[in-house]
């Protein structure tokens, strides 16, 4: 091994005329010999000997798996220096053994979850205890029943949008596992806390020891809400059916008092894992919407790759768009999605052919829910939505609310409108 140090170039005030060089080399074996400027350097015993000597080297086999330290004699800075290190050639030593990469399951990591809303908790038994992988830690709602508040519920944030299709839930894991078990539940996924819409799943768990899984169609979102509407009877569902005091009070209809909170007892959970939907990776695919066949009934609302007014190529602010949909002032294009589409992208604006007529509004709906609203768009304004459409089976692209000097003549563009997914995903326009 050769090391070449050139002479110092340039000059500055206070520059030293001579200097000593030090070198450190990581290697598993000591060199057979060491030369500096044609001189053979002496081998020394340790660091103390090197510090006391005018020049030389020593090798420490324990430092970082093998380290060579070199010190040269003082020499003029205007002279170059050549170092020659004669290491023996040896077979490569085996690398350090590392454990295999752990197999990651579908559970969202506990350190990525944030309890956005939480029920009343027993001190020391916080909701986060159910997120970890330690069965010895539990989440327990407050056991004091002096103040009834109805259903227990919590909301959990993931930090980013995730495609979720299940929950693993388990009761306490001691001899009293029958007590505090969830019975009736609902599951919500949303994008904004407090705006949940309809539940993606609702159901009833069994009185059972160990983990139970709640499966539902995959839905995407950054937030999950889980209300517990009732708890299990530790004696079983039919335990009270033979009690004459109970049967005497039961009629054909269940008693109800709107002024009283729902009677939901305390719960205890050892596990609450949120499961991310996973599928094998396939090659990526982009689908331009303008090349999909258009039903004849949409001819009065949309033109493929042309402005709706004048039949000219799509242009906005003088820029030509070769792909896209030109639409009328009031239009609705519904798409049926099959597969695992991930994103919808488009450039939305008023075409140059009708820019003086006024402006309008764009909306994108997914499975009956408003996903995007542009507000009033006028030329030369262009908006560029990019929407997560995972888990959706239906999209609706709409224009409405035209305003201006000639609102009926306003025309708009869904330029560069594309779906991004994987091979095998399909989409088609639906006739109105």
XYZ file of C-alpha atoms in Angstrom:
432
model
C 0.000 0.000 0.000
C 1.421 3.417 -0.991
C 0.572 6.842 0.430
C 1.811 9.960 -1.375
C 1.790 13.361 0.396
C 2.684 16.282 -1.877
C 4.665 19.355 -0.845
C 2.768 22.281 0.658
C 1.621 24.848 -1.926
C 1.310 28.540 -1.072
C 2.337 30.590 1.932
C 0.718 32.453 4.844
C 1.972 34.521 7.772
C 3.168 32.407 10.677
C 3.517 29.279 8.562
C 5.769 26.612 10.113
C 8.724 25.580 7.968
C 8.706 21.975 9.219
C 6.126 19.433 10.315
C 5.703 15.840 11.412
C 3.137 13.499 9.799
C 0.940 10.965 11.551
C -1.019 8.182 9.887
C -3.653 5.748 11.087
C -4.685 2.746 8.991
C -7.391 0.207 9.813
C -6.318 -3.335 8.910
C -6.786 -6.744 10.492
C -3.034 -7.603 10.213
C 0.188 -5.790 11.090
C 2.507 -4.801 8.203
C 5.715 -6.757 7.571
C 7.613 -3.468 7.187
C 7.034 0.258 6.906
C 9.001 2.869 4.905
C 8.849 6.673 4.852
C 10.885 8.612 2.267
C 12.895 5.467 1.490
C 13.821 4.881 5.170
C 12.612 1.814 7.058
C 10.718 2.856 10.189
C 11.251 0.902 13.395
C 8.436 -1.213 14.827
C 7.527 -0.110 18.378
C 5.712 -1.780 21.225
C 2.861 0.593 22.050
C 1.528 4.143 21.986
C 3.863 5.342 24.737
C 6.884 4.118 22.821
C 5.632 5.814 19.654
C 5.137 9.136 21.470
C 8.705 8.984 22.826
C 10.358 7.982 19.550
C 11.378 10.307 16.763
C 9.643 8.096 14.223
C 8.229 4.592 13.959
C 5.012 2.585 14.044
C 3.068 0.163 16.200
C 0.058 -2.084 15.581
C -2.848 -2.534 18.018
C -4.829 -5.664 17.156
C -7.586 -4.839 19.711
C -8.346 -1.310 18.521
C -11.291 -1.421 16.082
C -10.355 -4.896 14.893
C -6.783 -3.857 14.025
C -5.207 -0.375 13.748
C -1.780 0.721 12.525
C -0.340 3.970 13.973
C 2.566 5.699 12.151
C 4.711 8.705 13.147
C 7.305 10.275 10.864
C 10.333 12.402 11.604
C 10.125 16.188 11.239
C 10.749 17.351 7.667
C 10.470 20.532 5.593
C 6.971 21.283 4.397
C 8.265 21.960 0.906
C 9.307 18.346 0.466
C 6.919 15.553 -0.586
C 6.671 12.344 1.410
C 6.081 8.809 0.155
C 4.985 6.052 2.547
C 5.109 2.356 1.708
C 3.175 -0.128 3.859
C 3.940 -3.804 3.231
C 0.871 -5.744 4.400
C 0.792 -9.527 3.936
C -1.927 -10.826 1.625
C -4.379 -12.977 3.568
C -7.784 -14.505 3.048
C -10.633 -12.208 3.982
C -11.853 -12.807 7.509
C -15.526 -13.715 7.902
C -17.754 -10.717 8.437
C -19.550 -10.123 11.696
C -22.661 -12.257 12.108
C -25.865 -10.232 12.121
C -29.286 -11.591 13.053
C -31.828 -12.074 10.308
C -34.101 -9.153 9.551
C -37.251 -9.623 11.622
C -40.404 -10.444 9.721
C -42.701 -7.449 10.034
C -46.353 -8.243 10.502
C -49.340 -6.175 9.496
C -49.590 -4.405 12.865
C -48.834 -0.688 12.820
C -45.801 -0.062 15.083
C -46.721 1.198 18.522
C -44.281 4.117 18.266
C -46.101 5.388 15.156
C -49.495 5.665 16.901
C -50.876 8.711 18.697
C -53.895 8.601 21.004
C -55.869 11.585 19.686
C -58.922 10.941 21.894
C -58.987 8.575 24.860
C -61.574 7.315 27.365
C -61.280 7.764 31.108
C -58.390 5.480 32.189
C -57.314 3.794 35.374
C -54.095 5.430 36.666
C -51.111 3.497 35.281
C -53.224 1.575 32.742
C -53.149 3.968 29.787
C -54.515 3.210 26.322
C -50.962 2.925 24.934
C -50.481 -0.284 26.970
C -52.736 -2.078 24.476
C -50.644 -0.933 21.500
C -47.372 -2.543 22.593
C -46.371 -6.201 22.260
C -46.158 -6.773 26.021
C -49.115 -8.924 27.174
C -48.286 -8.019 30.749
C -49.393 -4.404 30.291
C -53.085 -3.587 29.979
C -55.358 -0.731 29.120
C -58.209 -0.402 31.602
C -61.011 2.116 31.574
C -61.873 3.718 34.876
C -63.659 1.293 37.192
C -65.507 3.903 39.231
C -69.119 3.673 38.047
C -70.432 6.548 40.143
C -70.495 8.687 36.978
C -71.839 6.878 33.908
C -70.821 8.349 30.582
C -72.008 5.756 28.060
C -69.823 4.119 25.430
C -66.043 3.992 25.748
C -64.268 5.190 22.635
C -60.857 6.268 21.439
C -59.313 7.709 18.295
C -55.814 6.833 17.104
C -53.656 8.746 14.595
C -51.139 6.967 12.337
C -49.045 9.986 11.290
C -49.866 9.385 7.611
C -52.605 7.838 5.500
C -52.700 4.049 5.813
C -54.835 1.394 4.149
C -56.440 -0.453 7.074
C -58.453 -3.676 6.909
C -58.516 -5.135 10.401
C -57.950 -4.976 14.156
C -56.568 -7.565 16.567
C -58.075 -7.224 20.037
C -57.554 -9.309 23.187
C -58.924 -9.061 26.753
C -56.874 -9.160 29.933
C -54.795 -12.352 30.128
C -55.165 -13.468 33.723
C -57.669 -15.767 35.413
C -60.319 -13.000 35.238
C -60.183 -12.760 31.432
C -63.991 -12.981 31.163
C -64.426 -9.604 32.844
C -64.242 -6.333 30.929
C -64.457 -7.853 27.448
C -65.686 -5.799 24.495
C -68.972 -6.979 23.005
C -70.612 -4.542 20.546
C -68.290 -2.208 18.662
C -67.980 0.103 15.646
C -64.957 1.082 13.541
C -64.526 4.427 11.780
C -61.728 5.707 9.529
C -61.427 9.395 8.755
C -59.206 12.223 7.609
C -60.165 14.786 10.244
C -60.899 14.219 13.923
C -64.608 14.697 14.570
C -65.635 14.146 10.922
C -66.107 10.397 10.735
C -69.085 9.667 8.505
C -70.562 6.168 8.513
C -68.723 3.303 10.239
C -66.630 1.031 8.019
C -67.500 -1.887 10.294
C -69.745 -2.766 13.194
C -70.248 -6.057 14.937
C -70.111 -8.157 18.078
C -67.189 -10.045 19.590
C -67.441 -13.380 21.387
C -66.789 -14.025 25.053
C -63.422 -15.621 24.357
C -59.939 -15.877 25.795
C -57.103 -14.694 23.571
C -56.919 -12.566 20.442
C -59.935 -11.991 18.198
C -59.659 -10.408 14.767
C -62.029 -7.829 13.302
C -61.886 -7.879 9.489
C -63.466 -5.280 7.193
C -62.998 -3.984 3.605
C -59.811 -1.943 3.280
C -60.253 1.803 3.819
C -57.596 4.502 3.851
C -57.128 7.348 6.292
C -54.797 8.764 8.949
C -57.245 8.300 11.864
C -59.211 5.407 13.367
C -62.027 5.652 15.893
C -63.232 2.677 17.967
C -66.409 3.020 20.092
C -67.242 0.218 22.543
C -71.038 0.098 22.783
C -71.386 -2.762 25.278
C -69.355 -5.276 27.292
C -69.706 -9.035 27.702
C -71.641 -10.632 30.516
C -68.971 -12.799 32.245
C -71.580 -15.512 32.850
C -72.518 -15.721 29.151
C -75.302 -14.235 27.042
C -77.944 -16.563 28.403
C -76.968 -16.315 32.057
C -79.829 -14.025 33.054
C -82.525 -15.702 30.963
C -83.516 -18.030 33.810
C -83.554 -15.397 36.550
C -87.254 -14.783 37.376
C -86.546 -11.221 38.521
C -85.068 -10.509 35.095
C -87.629 -12.350 32.989
C -90.493 -10.696 34.853
C -89.216 -7.257 33.892
C -88.594 -8.163 30.275
C -91.209 -7.460 27.674
C -91.228 -7.881 23.932
C -89.366 -4.559 23.529
C -86.176 -3.483 25.244
C -86.536 -0.696 27.794
C -85.060 2.648 26.776
C -84.524 5.951 28.569
C -83.111 8.730 26.379
C -82.132 10.760 29.454
C -79.838 8.049 30.810
C -76.396 7.251 29.337
C -75.819 3.839 27.827
C -74.813 1.368 30.525
C -71.356 0.191 29.458
C -69.204 -1.421 32.128
C -65.430 -1.036 32.507
C -63.189 -2.732 29.957
C -59.674 -4.167 30.095
C -57.531 -4.913 27.016
C -54.084 -6.479 26.724
C -53.907 -6.043 22.934
C -55.275 -3.545 20.412
C -53.366 -3.784 17.132
C -54.384 -1.937 13.965
C -53.685 -4.000 10.824
C -52.458 -2.499 7.557
C -53.667 -4.032 4.317
C -50.850 -5.693 2.377
C -50.718 -7.089 -1.144
C -47.884 -8.452 -3.297
C -46.060 -5.740 -5.229
C -46.851 -5.613 -8.941
C -45.419 -3.451 -11.728
C -46.702 0.128 -11.623
C -49.334 1.302 -14.083
C -50.655 4.713 -15.174
C -54.045 5.056 -16.840
C -54.879 8.285 -18.661
C -58.603 8.961 -18.309
C -58.895 10.466 -21.785
C -58.114 7.131 -23.496
C -60.895 5.255 -21.696
C -64.007 4.655 -23.834
C -66.657 7.303 -23.221
C -70.336 6.301 -23.105
C -72.399 7.988 -25.830
C -74.579 9.610 -23.178
C -71.583 11.720 -22.029
C -70.987 13.298 -25.455
C -72.846 16.445 -24.398
C -70.609 16.911 -21.342
C -67.065 15.891 -22.291
C -64.552 15.737 -25.163
C -61.462 13.529 -24.958
C -58.144 15.356 -25.560
C -59.975 18.445 -26.857
C -61.415 21.604 -25.367
C -65.170 21.421 -24.972
C -65.517 24.767 -26.742
C -64.316 24.829 -30.362
C -62.846 21.331 -30.487
C -59.280 22.640 -30.283
C -56.423 20.995 -28.337
C -56.454 21.608 -24.588
C -54.656 24.834 -23.654
C -54.352 26.703 -20.376
C -52.225 29.865 -20.090
C -50.866 29.128 -23.553
C -49.569 25.687 -22.512
C -50.603 22.726 -24.650
C -51.884 19.584 -22.905
C -51.957 16.522 -25.142
C -54.027 14.422 -22.768
C -57.085 15.299 -20.746
C -60.832 15.796 -20.707
C -62.540 18.987 -21.844
C -65.856 19.438 -20.034
C -68.859 21.757 -20.026
C -69.782 24.254 -17.318
C -71.911 21.609 -15.605
C -70.677 18.048 -15.930
C -70.411 14.789 -14.048
C -68.128 11.893 -14.985
C -68.439 8.735 -12.889
C -65.696 6.097 -12.859
C -65.919 2.488 -11.673
C -62.614 1.267 -10.228
C -61.474 -2.332 -9.973
C -58.223 -3.335 -8.299
C -55.943 -1.376 -6.004
C -55.637 2.072 -7.534
C -53.560 4.411 -5.383
C -53.599 7.991 -6.701
C -55.575 10.374 -8.907
C -53.690 13.327 -10.404
C -54.900 16.133 -12.689
C -54.322 19.768 -13.694
C -57.629 21.642 -13.401
C -58.424 24.994 -14.951
C -60.342 27.017 -17.543
C -59.438 26.415 -21.188
C -57.996 29.360 -23.129
C -60.825 29.029 -25.668
C -63.356 30.290 -23.110
C -61.226 32.065 -20.503
C -63.170 35.323 -20.907
C -66.521 33.595 -20.219
C -65.911 33.165 -16.472
C -64.949 30.508 -13.947
C -66.366 27.450 -12.191
C -65.758 24.931 -9.411
C -64.300 21.414 -9.483
C -65.329 18.596 -7.171
C -64.048 15.022 -6.777
C -66.200 12.498 -4.940
C -65.222 8.998 -3.824
C -67.792 6.380 -2.812
C -70.353 9.115 -2.182
C -67.998 11.281 -0.091
C -66.581 14.659 -1.117
C -62.797 14.263 -1.389
C -61.784 17.537 -3.049
C -63.339 20.940 -3.713
C -61.391 23.559 -5.653
C -63.398 26.647 -4.856
C -63.971 29.090 -7.712
C -61.297 28.667 -10.405
C -60.774 31.414 -13.002
C -58.164 31.754 -15.738
C -55.203 31.886 -15.433
C -55.510 29.863 -12.223
C -54.708 26.126 -12.348
C -55.019 23.706 -9.415
C -53.242 20.357 -9.209
C -54.952 17.884 -6.841
C -53.239 14.581 -5.990
C -55.635 12.342 -4.089
C -55.190 9.046 -2.250
C -57.907 6.797 -3.704
C -56.892 3.505 -2.084
C -59.883 1.416 -1.098
C -62.344 3.325 -3.305
C -64.562 1.622 -5.883
C -66.197 4.719 -7.378
C -65.009 8.188 -8.372
C -67.089 11.115 -9.573
C -65.488 14.129 -11.325
C -67.780 17.149 -11.394
C -67.868 20.784 -12.539
C -70.519 23.176 -11.268
C -71.213 26.724 -10.097
C -70.151 28.557 -13.273
C -69.903 32.349 -12.854
C -68.921 35.243 -15.096
C -70.110 37.267 -18.054
C -71.215 34.136 -19.986
C -71.555 31.315 -17.448
C -73.190 28.871 -19.867
C -70.159 29.122 -22.174
C -67.543 28.385 -19.513
C -65.486 25.292 -20.387
C -62.956 23.537 -18.183
C -60.198 20.946 -18.438
C -59.250 17.872 -16.465
C -55.810 18.012 -18.092
C -53.285 15.196 -17.592
C -55.903 13.320 -15.556
C -54.371 9.940 -14.661
C -54.948 7.051 -12.290
C -51.833 5.508 -10.749
C -51.899 1.914 -9.601
C -50.505 -1.492 -10.485
C -50.813 -3.907 -13.366
C -54.193 -5.601 -13.360
C -56.103 -2.550 -12.072
C -58.933 -1.445 -14.375
C -61.243 1.553 -14.642
C -64.216 2.484 -16.822
C -66.616 5.386 -17.228
C -70.191 4.721 -16.107
C -73.077 5.887 -18.265
C -75.339 8.391 -16.465
